[in-house]
């Protein structure tokens, strides 16, 4: 029966390689034929059917499509079909904050219970929301170090009796307080066993104090603050020798003695541990003879003392972590500076359950510390589930409460505040059937720190057949020994194999006949199970990554989209190493949609805006004329281009900003939703194209930056306005700066003119003064004759002796 099938398969592959479409359709049919068991048959592909008719002995395959089975005379009533998918939201109550006096009615997760089915290689997406409830009950237990050095801290706490309730009321309306104290195991060498100091370990200080104890529970959780203060006031200190105390001993008791402490089922449980000492951990107890491993159980006597402190060792950090996780208790370590490093390193190991803060030496900052510690614990939301034991796998995606942010993979959100609604999506996947039986798996998804309300998934794992469920191991004469009738065929009992069910699995003396059945007929290399598996009683058990009767087929390609073979049950099936894709899908792992729809811009237009090619459902952009690359999901823009999608959306942005229209707005046949998410910081998760819109507002000019979602959801295309910047309009700016420049020029001119003028005046004055001086000087020297001066007047004198005219 198999031999012709494989020959046909081989022939078909040759044809398939040639891209023959009909071959692909035939492949789809042949997916079924290979299988000889009902569960495997129905799991192979959605169109495979199984004939469970015991009288069907035409020799034709029992696993085939509907039509073929009818043609080969399988009675209608015996044709096994895949089970119908189940999707049933059983509980979907709305989120509910705390109502007065009814902690039971708080709902923080919606929905609460869903029934669903999964076939192999199927993924279902489940959306759920989480909103931290206002006024969620808070159980706060004070665990105080009451060794001698903490005496003043106790007094501080008592003095804050009026402020404490005010502060707690500010955090939540429903709080309760409890009180306990710890010191040290009453053992050598941690305390002095001198008989006088045993009864009063403070005798050195010449005061009376209580005998050393490991842990003492004073007051169960109560809403009476006065009771709390009274118990703190009346507690007495004690003393020990070393600087390390029994913090962890006390924590184990506080956490595990639920009844005595009075932890509520629905509450946030916080222990605030005040200490100024280091802590003992596992192993230290052995010094004093407490050799038994800490048993994590409650051992409180009727007076509230830890009675087995001398028997059990201190717990280890790993034990501590398990307890905190199991009982969902958070611890705030309020410790003094000198030992803070020690607790910081503990905090790293117990992350998410602990918070370390510095306590002033007299505890004066204790209230502030409770507030910040509480807020730190509340601000982290994380989800976990208990799916690891079963075949179903869950992946989480979340927006962490940021409206409009795309969901990214992860469970943990920080910075969560009251009133925020966190949207999660759980992807529930069944990768393959481990055995072909129907079963159910219940998965509880809950918040890690509270763990109280949860989303419960009842997953129906559809790996089996109806006939194998109802007809239980019928022994009939039709079947040989060691076998029973299941779904119309004889199936060997557990431990037996072979065509006659007479070969015991593990029997090494298999006959040559059986061994021959593990060899692929007419194959070039005729190795047992193609060298990729073991031959057990004539049947090949294939190694991982191989399949087929002779392990001759490699596994198919895994889709990068959901990490399932051939893209999962909706997209394709694996036929001997090749994916046979469902209609609408192509590609080696059926990863690519056949249609070009995902490449078309939502506002309409060409595939990839005409600037790229649609490859495997997304655009590969070409280079624009100026050498830059087209960008955007639809290659709609380039650094120097106008973006048609921005322009298309602009009227809606304008309308929204000028409050002319509501949140939704329609242009042409496209619906838009405008949301404002002004952050002015870049969103690290976004690779969206930014659009810019400018408008005048009063005397200012404002610039808005917005993005658009690439796909149209129910509410249309989402436009989110990311930033707004306003400044003086450009014309006014030019005017002002023009005036300033003008003024400067004039001023500079005037200064230059003045400078020149005064320079002139000065030099004039100088010249004039010089002139005057020179003039004066020259007047004074007028008489002096220049030595070079030669008078033009020539004077001649007649000698006196010369006779003159008497009349002259
Ligand atoms: C199915 O039954 C019909 C009539 O009973 C018979 O003629 C036909 O040959 C059968 N087909 C096969 C494949 O046995
Ligand atoms: C639960 O109910 C809300 C309406 O209250 C609805 O929006 C939501 O889709 C429902 N959830 C499921 C899983 O059906
Ligand atoms: C209580 O909270 C409000 C704001 O949430 C704050 O203004 C006020 O100071 C707080 N009061 C105390 C006592 O912390
Ligand atoms: C604390 O106890 C002392 C006596 O031990 C008492 O005098 C004092 O009033 C108490 N203080 C408070 C706030 O109860
Ligand atoms: C295998 O066969 C040999 C002899 O043929 C026999 O001695 C041995 O017991 C057989 N082993 C098993 C597991 O049956
Ligand atoms: C295997 O090959 C031989 C010849 O090489 C041929 O005669 C025989 O029919 C083939 N068997 C099948 C099942 O195709
Ligand atoms: C999708 O687009 C590519 C080129 O962009 C084209 O070659 C192909 O024929 C288109 N396919 C369909 C189904 O429109
Ligand atoms: C846009 O919204 C209207 C009603 O508000 C609806 O009838 C129409 O189908 C929507 N169009 C698209 C493309 O979703």
mmCIF file with all atom_site columns, N, CA and C in Angstrom, residues 1-13 29-38 40-41 50 56 58-64 489-491 498-499 514 516-523 537-540 547-553 576:
data_model
loop_
_atom_site.group_PDB
_atom_site.id
_atom_site.type_symbol
_atom_site.label_atom_id
_atom_site.label_alt_id
_atom_site.label_comp_id
_atom_site.label_asym_id
_atom_site.label_entity_id
_atom_site.label_seq_id
_atom_site.pdbx_PDB_ins_code
_atom_site.Cartn_x
_atom_site.Cartn_y
_atom_site.Cartn_z
_atom_site.occupancy
_atom_site.B_iso_or_equiv
_atom_site.pdbx_formal_charge
_atom_site.auth_seq_id
_atom_site.auth_comp_id
_atom_site.auth_asym_id
_atom_site.auth_atom_id
_atom_site.pdbx_PDB_model_num
ATOM 1   N N  . UNK A 1 1   ? 0.832   -1.199 0.000  1.00 0.00 ? 1   UNK A N  1
ATOM 2   C CA . UNK A 1 1   ? 0.000   0.000  0.000  1.00 0.00 ? 1   UNK A CA 1
ATOM 3   C C  . UNK A 1 1   ? 0.868   1.252  0.000  1.00 0.00 ? 1   UNK A C  1
ATOM 4   N N  . UNK A 1 2   ? 1.980   1.220  0.760  1.00 0.00 ? 2   UNK A N  1
ATOM 5   C CA . UNK A 1 2   ? 2.774   2.445  0.868  1.00 0.00 ? 2   UNK A CA 1
ATOM 6   C C  . UNK A 1 2   ? 3.608   2.691  -0.366 1.00 0.00 ? 2   UNK A C  1
ATOM 7   N N  . UNK A 1 3   ? 4.052   1.575  -0.957 1.00 0.00 ? 3   UNK A N  1
ATOM 8   C CA . UNK A 1 3   ? 5.040   1.728  -2.019 1.00 0.00 ? 3   UNK A CA 1
ATOM 9   C C  . UNK A 1 3   ? 4.513   2.610  -3.149 1.00 0.00 ? 3   UNK A C  1
ATOM 10  N N  . UNK A 1 4   ? 3.325   2.302  -3.707 1.00 0.00 ? 4   UNK A N  1
ATOM 11  C CA . UNK A 1 4   ? 2.853   3.167  -4.792 1.00 0.00 ? 4   UNK A CA 1
ATOM 12  C C  . UNK A 1 4   ? 2.688   4.618  -4.341 1.00 0.00 ? 4   UNK A C  1
ATOM 13  N N  . UNK A 1 5   ? 2.262   4.784  -3.106 1.00 0.00 ? 5   UNK A N  1
ATOM 14  C CA . UNK A 1 5   ? 2.043   6.142  -2.606 1.00 0.00 ? 5   UNK A CA 1
ATOM 15  C C  . UNK A 1 5   ? 3.328   6.952  -2.672 1.00 0.00 ? 5   UNK A C  1
ATOM 16  N N  . UNK A 1 6   ? 4.410   6.303  -2.266 1.00 0.00 ? 6   UNK A N  1
ATOM 17  C CA . UNK A 1 6   ? 5.658   7.067  -2.233 1.00 0.00 ? 6   UNK A CA 1
ATOM 18  C C  . UNK A 1 6   ? 6.204   7.333  -3.608 1.00 0.00 ? 6   UNK A C  1
ATOM 19  N N  . UNK A 1 7   ? 5.931   6.399  -4.491 1.00 0.00 ? 7   UNK A N  1
ATOM 20  C CA . UNK A 1 7   ? 6.377   6.646  -5.860 1.00 0.00 ? 7   UNK A CA 1
ATOM 21  C C  . UNK A 1 7   ? 5.626   7.865  -6.397 1.00 0.00 ? 7   UNK A C  1
ATOM 22  N N  . UNK A 1 8   ? 4.326   7.891  -6.141 1.00 0.00 ? 8   UNK A N  1
ATOM 23  C CA . UNK A 1 8   ? 3.523   9.032  -6.610 1.00 0.00 ? 8   UNK A CA 1
ATOM 24  C C  . UNK A 1 8   ? 4.053   10.317 -5.983 1.00 0.00 ? 8   UNK A C  1
ATOM 25  N N  . UNK A 1 9   ? 4.334   10.242 -4.664 1.00 0.00 ? 9   UNK A N  1
ATOM 26  C CA . UNK A 1 9   ? 4.841   11.415 -3.953 1.00 0.00 ? 9   UNK A CA 1
ATOM 27  C C  . UNK A 1 9   ? 6.100   11.942 -4.617 1.00 0.00 ? 9   UNK A C  1
ATOM 28  N N  . UNK A 1 10  ? 7.008   10.986 -4.919 1.00 0.00 ? 10  UNK A N  1
ATOM 29  C CA . UNK A 1 10  ? 8.279   11.387 -5.494 1.00 0.00 ? 10  UNK A CA 1
ATOM 30  C C  . UNK A 1 10  ? 8.057   12.041 -6.839 1.00 0.00 ? 10  UNK A C  1
ATOM 31  N N  . UNK A 1 11  ? 7.191   11.430 -7.616 1.00 0.00 ? 11  UNK A N  1
ATOM 32  C CA . UNK A 1 11  ? 6.899   11.998 -8.928 1.00 0.00 ? 11  UNK A CA 1
ATOM 33  C C  . UNK A 1 11  ? 6.342   13.406 -8.766 1.00 0.00 ? 11  UNK A C  1
ATOM 34  N N  . UNK A 1 12  ? 5.461   13.521 -7.773 1.00 0.00 ? 12  UNK A N  1
ATOM 35  C CA . UNK A 1 12  ? 4.801   14.809 -7.579 1.00 0.00 ? 12  UNK A CA 1
ATOM 36  C C  . UNK A 1 12  ? 5.791   15.885 -7.183 1.00 0.00 ? 12  UNK A C  1
ATOM 37  N N  . UNK A 1 13  ? 6.794   15.486 -6.409 1.00 0.00 ? 13  UNK A N  1
ATOM 38  C CA . UNK A 1 13  ? 7.765   16.494 -6.005 1.00 0.00 ? 13  UNK A CA 1
ATOM 39  C C  . UNK A 1 13  ? 8.496   17.040 -7.210 1.00 0.00 ? 13  UNK A C  1
ATOM 40  N N  . UNK A 1 29  ? -3.826  16.450 -0.975 1.00 0.00 ? 29  UNK A N  1
ATOM 41  C CA . UNK A 1 29  ? -4.553  15.191 -0.769 1.00 0.00 ? 29  UNK A CA 1
ATOM 42  C C  . UNK A 1 29  ? -3.631  14.159 -0.140 1.00 0.00 ? 29  UNK A C  1
ATOM 43  N N  . UNK A 1 30  ? -2.377  14.145 -0.625 1.00 0.00 ? 30  UNK A N  1
ATOM 44  C CA . UNK A 1 30  ? -1.459  13.089 -0.206 1.00 0.00 ? 30  UNK A CA 1
ATOM 45  C C  . UNK A 1 30  ? -0.966  13.268 1.219  1.00 0.00 ? 30  UNK A C  1
ATOM 46  N N  . UNK A 1 31  ? -1.197  14.468 1.783  1.00 0.00 ? 31  UNK A N  1
ATOM 47  C CA . UNK A 1 31  ? -0.805  14.689 3.171  1.00 0.00 ? 31  UNK A CA 1
ATOM 48  C C  . UNK A 1 31  ? -1.418  13.611 4.046  1.00 0.00 ? 31  UNK A C  1
ATOM 49  N N  . UNK A 1 32  ? -2.654  13.245 3.718  1.00 0.00 ? 32  UNK A N  1
ATOM 50  C CA . UNK A 1 32  ? -3.418  12.355 4.598  1.00 0.00 ? 32  UNK A CA 1
ATOM 51  C C  . UNK A 1 32  ? -2.950  10.904 4.485  1.00 0.00 ? 32  UNK A C  1
ATOM 52  N N  . UNK A 1 33  ? -2.801  10.444 3.227  1.00 0.00 ? 33  UNK A N  1
ATOM 53  C CA . UNK A 1 33  ? -2.690  9.018  2.929  1.00 0.00 ? 33  UNK A CA 1
ATOM 54  C C  . UNK A 1 33  ? -1.649  8.288  3.765  1.00 0.00 ? 33  UNK A C  1
ATOM 55  N N  . UNK A 1 34  ? -0.570  8.983  4.089  1.00 0.00 ? 34  UNK A N  1
ATOM 56  C CA . UNK A 1 34  ? 0.552   8.376  4.788  1.00 0.00 ? 34  UNK A CA 1
ATOM 57  C C  . UNK A 1 34  ? 0.178   7.798  6.153  1.00 0.00 ? 34  UNK A C  1
ATOM 58  N N  . UNK A 1 35  ? -0.853  8.352  6.788  1.00 0.00 ? 35  UNK A N  1
ATOM 59  C CA . UNK A 1 35  ? -1.080  8.031  8.198  1.00 0.00 ? 35  UNK A CA 1
ATOM 60  C C  . UNK A 1 35  ? -1.925  6.783  8.403  1.00 0.00 ? 35  UNK A C  1
ATOM 61  N N  . UNK A 1 36  ? -1.554  5.973  9.393  1.00 0.00 ? 36  UNK A N  1
ATOM 62  C CA . UNK A 1 36  ? -2.268  4.714  9.638  1.00 0.00 ? 36  UNK A CA 1
ATOM 63  C C  . UNK A 1 36  ? -2.866  4.679  11.037 1.00 0.00 ? 36  UNK A C  1
ATOM 64  N N  . UNK A 1 37  ? -3.105  5.863  11.582 1.00 0.00 ? 37  UNK A N  1
ATOM 65  C CA . UNK A 1 37  ? -3.715  5.928  12.909 1.00 0.00 ? 37  UNK A CA 1
ATOM 66  C C  . UNK A 1 37  ? -4.663  7.123  12.905 1.00 0.00 ? 37  UNK A C  1
ATOM 67  N N  . UNK A 1 38  ? -5.775  6.999  13.577 1.00 0.00 ? 38  UNK A N  1
ATOM 68  C CA . UNK A 1 38  ? -6.797  8.035  13.464 1.00 0.00 ? 38  UNK A CA 1
ATOM 69  C C  . UNK A 1 38  ? -6.317  9.403  13.950 1.00 0.00 ? 38  UNK A C  1
ATOM 70  N N  . UNK A 1 40  ? -3.300  10.671 14.347 1.00 0.00 ? 40  UNK A N  1
ATOM 71  C CA . UNK A 1 40  ? -2.274  11.240 13.482 1.00 0.00 ? 40  UNK A CA 1
ATOM 72  C C  . UNK A 1 40  ? -2.890  11.722 12.181 1.00 0.00 ? 40  UNK A C  1
ATOM 73  N N  . UNK A 1 41  ? -3.887  10.986 11.700 1.00 0.00 ? 41  UNK A N  1
ATOM 74  C CA . UNK A 1 41  ? -4.538  11.334 10.438 1.00 0.00 ? 41  UNK A CA 1
ATOM 75  C C  . UNK A 1 41  ? -5.235  12.689 10.560 1.00 0.00 ? 41  UNK A C  1
ATOM 76  N N  . UNK A 1 50  ? -10.804 10.170 8.630  1.00 0.00 ? 50  UNK A N  1
ATOM 77  C CA . UNK A 1 50  ? -10.403 8.790  8.937  1.00 0.00 ? 50  UNK A CA 1
ATOM 78  C C  . UNK A 1 50  ? -11.636 7.893  8.848  1.00 0.00 ? 50  UNK A C  1
ATOM 79  N N  . UNK A 1 56  ? -14.369 -2.024 6.474  1.00 0.00 ? 56  UNK A N  1
ATOM 80  C CA . UNK A 1 56  ? -13.772 -1.346 5.318  1.00 0.00 ? 56  UNK A CA 1
ATOM 81  C C  . UNK A 1 56  ? -12.483 -2.068 4.973  1.00 0.00 ? 56  UNK A C  1
ATOM 82  N N  . UNK A 1 58  ? -11.245 -2.477 1.558  1.00 0.00 ? 58  UNK A N  1
ATOM 83  C CA . UNK A 1 58  ? -10.986 -2.366 0.122  1.00 0.00 ? 58  UNK A CA 1
ATOM 84  C C  . UNK A 1 58  ? -9.499  -2.226 -0.176 1.00 0.00 ? 58  UNK A C  1
ATOM 85  N N  . UNK A 1 59  ? -8.693  -2.001 0.854  1.00 0.00 ? 59  UNK A N  1
ATOM 86  C CA . UNK A 1 59  ? -7.264  -1.806 0.618  1.00 0.00 ? 59  UNK A CA 1
ATOM 87  C C  . UNK A 1 59  ? -6.901  -0.363 0.386  1.00 0.00 ? 59  UNK A C  1
ATOM 88  N N  . UNK A 1 60  ? -7.916  0.474  0.163  1.00 0.00 ? 60  UNK A N  1
ATOM 89  C CA . UNK A 1 60  ? -7.640  1.906  -0.023 1.00 0.00 ? 60  UNK A CA 1
ATOM 90  C C  . UNK A 1 60  ? -7.276  2.519  1.324  1.00 0.00 ? 60  UNK A C  1
ATOM 91  N N  . UNK A 1 61  ? -6.523  3.624  1.306  1.00 0.00 ? 61  UNK A N  1
ATOM 92  C CA . UNK A 1 61  ? -6.118  4.211  2.591  1.00 0.00 ? 61  UNK A CA 1
ATOM 93  C C  . UNK A 1 61  ? -7.331  4.638  3.433  1.00 0.00 ? 61  UNK A C  1
ATOM 94  N N  . UNK A 1 62  ? -7.198  4.442  4.742  1.00 0.00 ? 62  UNK A N  1
ATOM 95  C CA . UNK A 1 62  ? -8.277  4.864  5.645  1.00 0.00 ? 62  UNK A CA 1
ATOM 96  C C  . UNK A 1 62  ? -8.212  6.355  5.924  1.00 0.00 ? 62  UNK A C  1
ATOM 97  N N  . UNK A 1 63  ? -7.028  6.933  5.725  1.00 0.00 ? 63  UNK A N  1
ATOM 98  C CA . UNK A 1 63  ? -6.907  8.369  5.964  1.00 0.00 ? 63  UNK A CA 1
ATOM 99  C C  . UNK A 1 63  ? -6.922  9.055  4.615  1.00 0.00 ? 63  UNK A C  1
ATOM 100 N N  . UNK A 1 64  ? -7.951  9.836  4.380  1.00 0.00 ? 64  UNK A N  1
ATOM 101 C CA . UNK A 1 64  ? -8.091  10.464 3.069  1.00 0.00 ? 64  UNK A CA 1
ATOM 102 C C  . UNK A 1 64  ? -9.051  11.639 3.197  1.00 0.00 ? 64  UNK A C  1
ATOM 103 N N  . UNK A 1 489 ? -9.174  -0.196 13.083 1.00 0.00 ? 489 UNK A N  1
ATOM 104 C CA . UNK A 1 489 ? -7.939  -0.942 12.795 1.00 0.00 ? 489 UNK A CA 1
ATOM 105 C C  . UNK A 1 489 ? -7.420  -1.595 14.068 1.00 0.00 ? 489 UNK A C  1
ATOM 106 N N  . UNK A 1 490 ? -6.623  -2.654 13.859 1.00 0.00 ? 490 UNK A N  1
ATOM 107 C CA . UNK A 1 490 ? -6.036  -3.300 15.012 1.00 0.00 ? 490 UNK A CA 1
ATOM 108 C C  . UNK A 1 490 ? -4.812  -2.523 15.444 1.00 0.00 ? 490 UNK A C  1
ATOM 109 N N  . UNK A 1 491 ? -4.772  -2.210 16.696 1.00 0.00 ? 491 UNK A N  1
ATOM 110 C CA . UNK A 1 491 ? -3.617  -1.485 17.201 1.00 0.00 ? 491 UNK A CA 1
ATOM 111 C C  . UNK A 1 491 ? -2.940  -2.358 18.254 1.00 0.00 ? 491 UNK A C  1
ATOM 112 N N  . UNK A 1 498 ? 4.869   -4.458 15.221 1.00 0.00 ? 498 UNK A N  1
ATOM 113 C CA . UNK A 1 498 ? 4.921   -5.343 14.057 1.00 0.00 ? 498 UNK A CA 1
ATOM 114 C C  . UNK A 1 498 ? 3.544   -5.513 13.444 1.00 0.00 ? 498 UNK A C  1
ATOM 115 N N  . UNK A 1 499 ? 3.487   -5.968 12.205 1.00 0.00 ? 499 UNK A N  1
ATOM 116 C CA . UNK A 1 499 ? 2.197   -6.108 11.517 1.00 0.00 ? 499 UNK A CA 1
ATOM 117 C C  . UNK A 1 499 ? 1.263   -7.082 12.239 1.00 0.00 ? 499 UNK A C  1
ATOM 118 N N  . UNK A 1 514 ? 11.140  -8.279 9.174  1.00 0.00 ? 514 UNK A N  1
ATOM 119 C CA . UNK A 1 514 ? 10.743  -7.017 9.813  1.00 0.00 ? 514 UNK A CA 1
ATOM 120 C C  . UNK A 1 514 ? 11.748  -5.909 9.521  1.00 0.00 ? 514 UNK A C  1
ATOM 121 N N  . UNK A 1 516 ? 13.482  -5.581 6.924  1.00 0.00 ? 516 UNK A N  1
ATOM 122 C CA . UNK A 1 516 ? 13.307  -5.144 5.536  1.00 0.00 ? 516 UNK A CA 1
ATOM 123 C C  . UNK A 1 516 ? 12.238  -4.055 5.438  1.00 0.00 ? 516 UNK A C  1
ATOM 124 N N  . UNK A 1 517 ? 11.275  -4.116 6.357  1.00 0.00 ? 517 UNK A N  1
ATOM 125 C CA . UNK A 1 517 ? 10.200  -3.120 6.318  1.00 0.00 ? 517 UNK A CA 1
ATOM 126 C C  . UNK A 1 517 ? 10.680  -1.734 6.712  1.00 0.00 ? 517 UNK A C  1
ATOM 127 N N  . UNK A 1 518 ? 11.877  -1.661 7.279  1.00 0.00 ? 518 UNK A N  1
ATOM 128 C CA . UNK A 1 518 ? 12.420  -0.355 7.645  1.00 0.00 ? 518 UNK A CA 1
ATOM 129 C C  . UNK A 1 518 ? 13.290  0.230  6.541  1.00 0.00 ? 518 UNK A C  1
ATOM 130 N N  . UNK A 1 519 ? 13.402  -0.504 5.428  1.00 0.00 ? 519 UNK A N  1
ATOM 131 C CA . UNK A 1 519 ? 14.221  -0.002 4.317  1.00 0.00 ? 519 UNK A CA 1
ATOM 132 C C  . UNK A 1 519 ? 13.308  0.571  3.252  1.00 0.00 ? 519 UNK A C  1
ATOM 133 N N  . UNK A 1 520 ? 13.660  1.771  2.809  1.00 0.00 ? 520 UNK A N  1
ATOM 134 C CA . UNK A 1 520 ? 12.850  2.398  1.769  1.00 0.00 ? 520 UNK A CA 1
ATOM 135 C C  . UNK A 1 520 ? 13.021  1.611  0.479  1.00 0.00 ? 520 UNK A C  1
ATOM 136 N N  . UNK A 1 521 ? 11.931  1.126  -0.132 1.00 0.00 ? 521 UNK A N  1
ATOM 137 C CA . UNK A 1 521 ? 12.075  0.331  -1.343 1.00 0.00 ? 521 UNK A CA 1
ATOM 138 C C  . UNK A 1 521 ? 12.551  1.193  -2.501 1.00 0.00 ? 521 UNK A C  1
ATOM 139 N N  . UNK A 1 522 ? 13.384  0.566  -3.330 1.00 0.00 ? 522 UNK A N  1
ATOM 140 C CA . UNK A 1 522 ? 13.877  1.220  -4.538 1.00 0.00 ? 522 UNK A CA 1
ATOM 141 C C  . UNK A 1 522 ? 14.589  2.548  -4.280 1.00 0.00 ? 522 UNK A C  1
ATOM 142 N N  . UNK A 1 523 ? 15.070  2.764  -3.074 1.00 0.00 ? 523 UNK A N  1
ATOM 143 C CA . UNK A 1 523 ? 15.854  3.970  -2.826 1.00 0.00 ? 523 UNK A CA 1
ATOM 144 C C  . UNK A 1 523 ? 17.291  3.670  -3.186 1.00 0.00 ? 523 UNK A C  1
ATOM 145 N N  . UNK A 1 537 ? 10.766  -3.371 15.441 1.00 0.00 ? 537 UNK A N  1
ATOM 146 C CA . UNK A 1 537 ? 9.759   -4.314 14.962 1.00 0.00 ? 537 UNK A CA 1
ATOM 147 C C  . UNK A 1 537 ? 9.182   -3.887 13.619 1.00 0.00 ? 537 UNK A C  1
ATOM 148 N N  . UNK A 1 538 ? 10.026  -3.474 12.721 1.00 0.00 ? 538 UNK A N  1
ATOM 149 C CA . UNK A 1 538 ? 9.548   -3.130 11.376 1.00 0.00 ? 538 UNK A CA 1
ATOM 150 C C  . UNK A 1 538 ? 8.988   -1.731 11.263 1.00 0.00 ? 538 UNK A C  1
ATOM 151 N N  . UNK A 1 539 ? 9.091   -0.950 12.327 1.00 0.00 ? 539 UNK A N  1
ATOM 152 C CA . UNK A 1 539 ? 8.594   0.421  12.281 1.00 0.00 ? 539 UNK A CA 1
ATOM 153 C C  . UNK A 1 539 ? 9.737   1.359  12.613 1.00 0.00 ? 539 UNK A C  1
ATOM 154 N N  . UNK A 1 540 ? 9.813   2.454  11.857 1.00 0.00 ? 540 UNK A N  1
ATOM 155 C CA . UNK A 1 540 ? 10.899  3.393  12.116 1.00 0.00 ? 540 UNK A CA 1
ATOM 156 C C  . UNK A 1 540 ? 10.500  4.403  13.184 1.00 0.00 ? 540 UNK A C  1
ATOM 157 N N  . UNK A 1 547 ? 10.864  12.747 9.496  1.00 0.00 ? 547 UNK A N  1
ATOM 158 C CA . UNK A 1 547 ? 9.547   12.128 9.567  1.00 0.00 ? 547 UNK A CA 1
ATOM 159 C C  . UNK A 1 547 ? 9.376   11.224 8.352  1.00 0.00 ? 547 UNK A C  1
ATOM 160 N N  . UNK A 1 548 ? 8.219   10.645 8.266  1.00 0.00 ? 548 UNK A N  1
ATOM 161 C CA . UNK A 1 548 ? 7.938   9.721  7.167  1.00 0.00 ? 548 UNK A CA 1
ATOM 162 C C  . UNK A 1 548 ? 8.120   8.292  7.629  1.00 0.00 ? 548 UNK A C  1
ATOM 163 N N  . UNK A 1 549 ? 7.567   7.377  6.849  1.00 0.00 ? 549 UNK A N  1
ATOM 164 C CA . UNK A 1 549 ? 7.602   5.977  7.242  1.00 0.00 ? 549 UNK A CA 1
ATOM 165 C C  . UNK A 1 549 ? 9.024   5.448  7.348  1.00 0.00 ? 549 UNK A C  1
ATOM 166 N N  . UNK A 1 550 ? 9.894   5.941  6.458  1.00 0.00 ? 550 UNK A N  1
ATOM 167 C CA . UNK A 1 550 ? 11.289  5.474  6.475  1.00 0.00 ? 550 UNK A CA 1
ATOM 168 C C  . UNK A 1 550 ? 12.208  6.593  6.974  1.00 0.00 ? 550 UNK A C  1
ATOM 169 N N  . UNK A 1 551 ? 11.645  7.558  7.674  1.00 0.00 ? 551 UNK A N  1
ATOM 170 C CA . UNK A 1 551 ? 12.403  8.732  8.144  1.00 0.00 ? 551 UNK A CA 1
ATOM 171 C C  . UNK A 1 551 ? 13.114  9.397  6.976  1.00 0.00 ? 551 UNK A C  1
ATOM 172 N N  . UNK A 1 552 ? 12.510  9.323  5.821  1.00 0.00 ? 552 UNK A N  1
ATOM 173 C CA . UNK A 1 552 ? 13.161  9.841  4.619  1.00 0.00 ? 552 UNK A CA 1
ATOM 174 C C  . UNK A 1 552 ? 12.886  11.333 4.418  1.00 0.00 ? 552 UNK A C  1
ATOM 175 N N  . UNK A 1 553 ? 12.002  11.908 5.246  1.00 0.00 ? 553 UNK A N  1
ATOM 176 C CA . UNK A 1 553 ? 11.617  13.307 5.052  1.00 0.00 ? 553 UNK A CA 1
ATOM 177 C C  . UNK A 1 553 ? 12.224  14.163 6.146  1.00 0.00 ? 553 UNK A C  1
ATOM 178 N N  . UNK A 1 576 ? 6.300   15.749 3.752  1.00 0.00 ? 576 UNK A N  1
ATOM 179 C CA . UNK A 1 576 ? 7.641   15.213 3.529  1.00 0.00 ? 576 UNK A CA 1
ATOM 180 C C  . UNK A 1 576 ? 8.652   16.304 3.203  1.00 0.00 ? 576 UNK A C  1
#
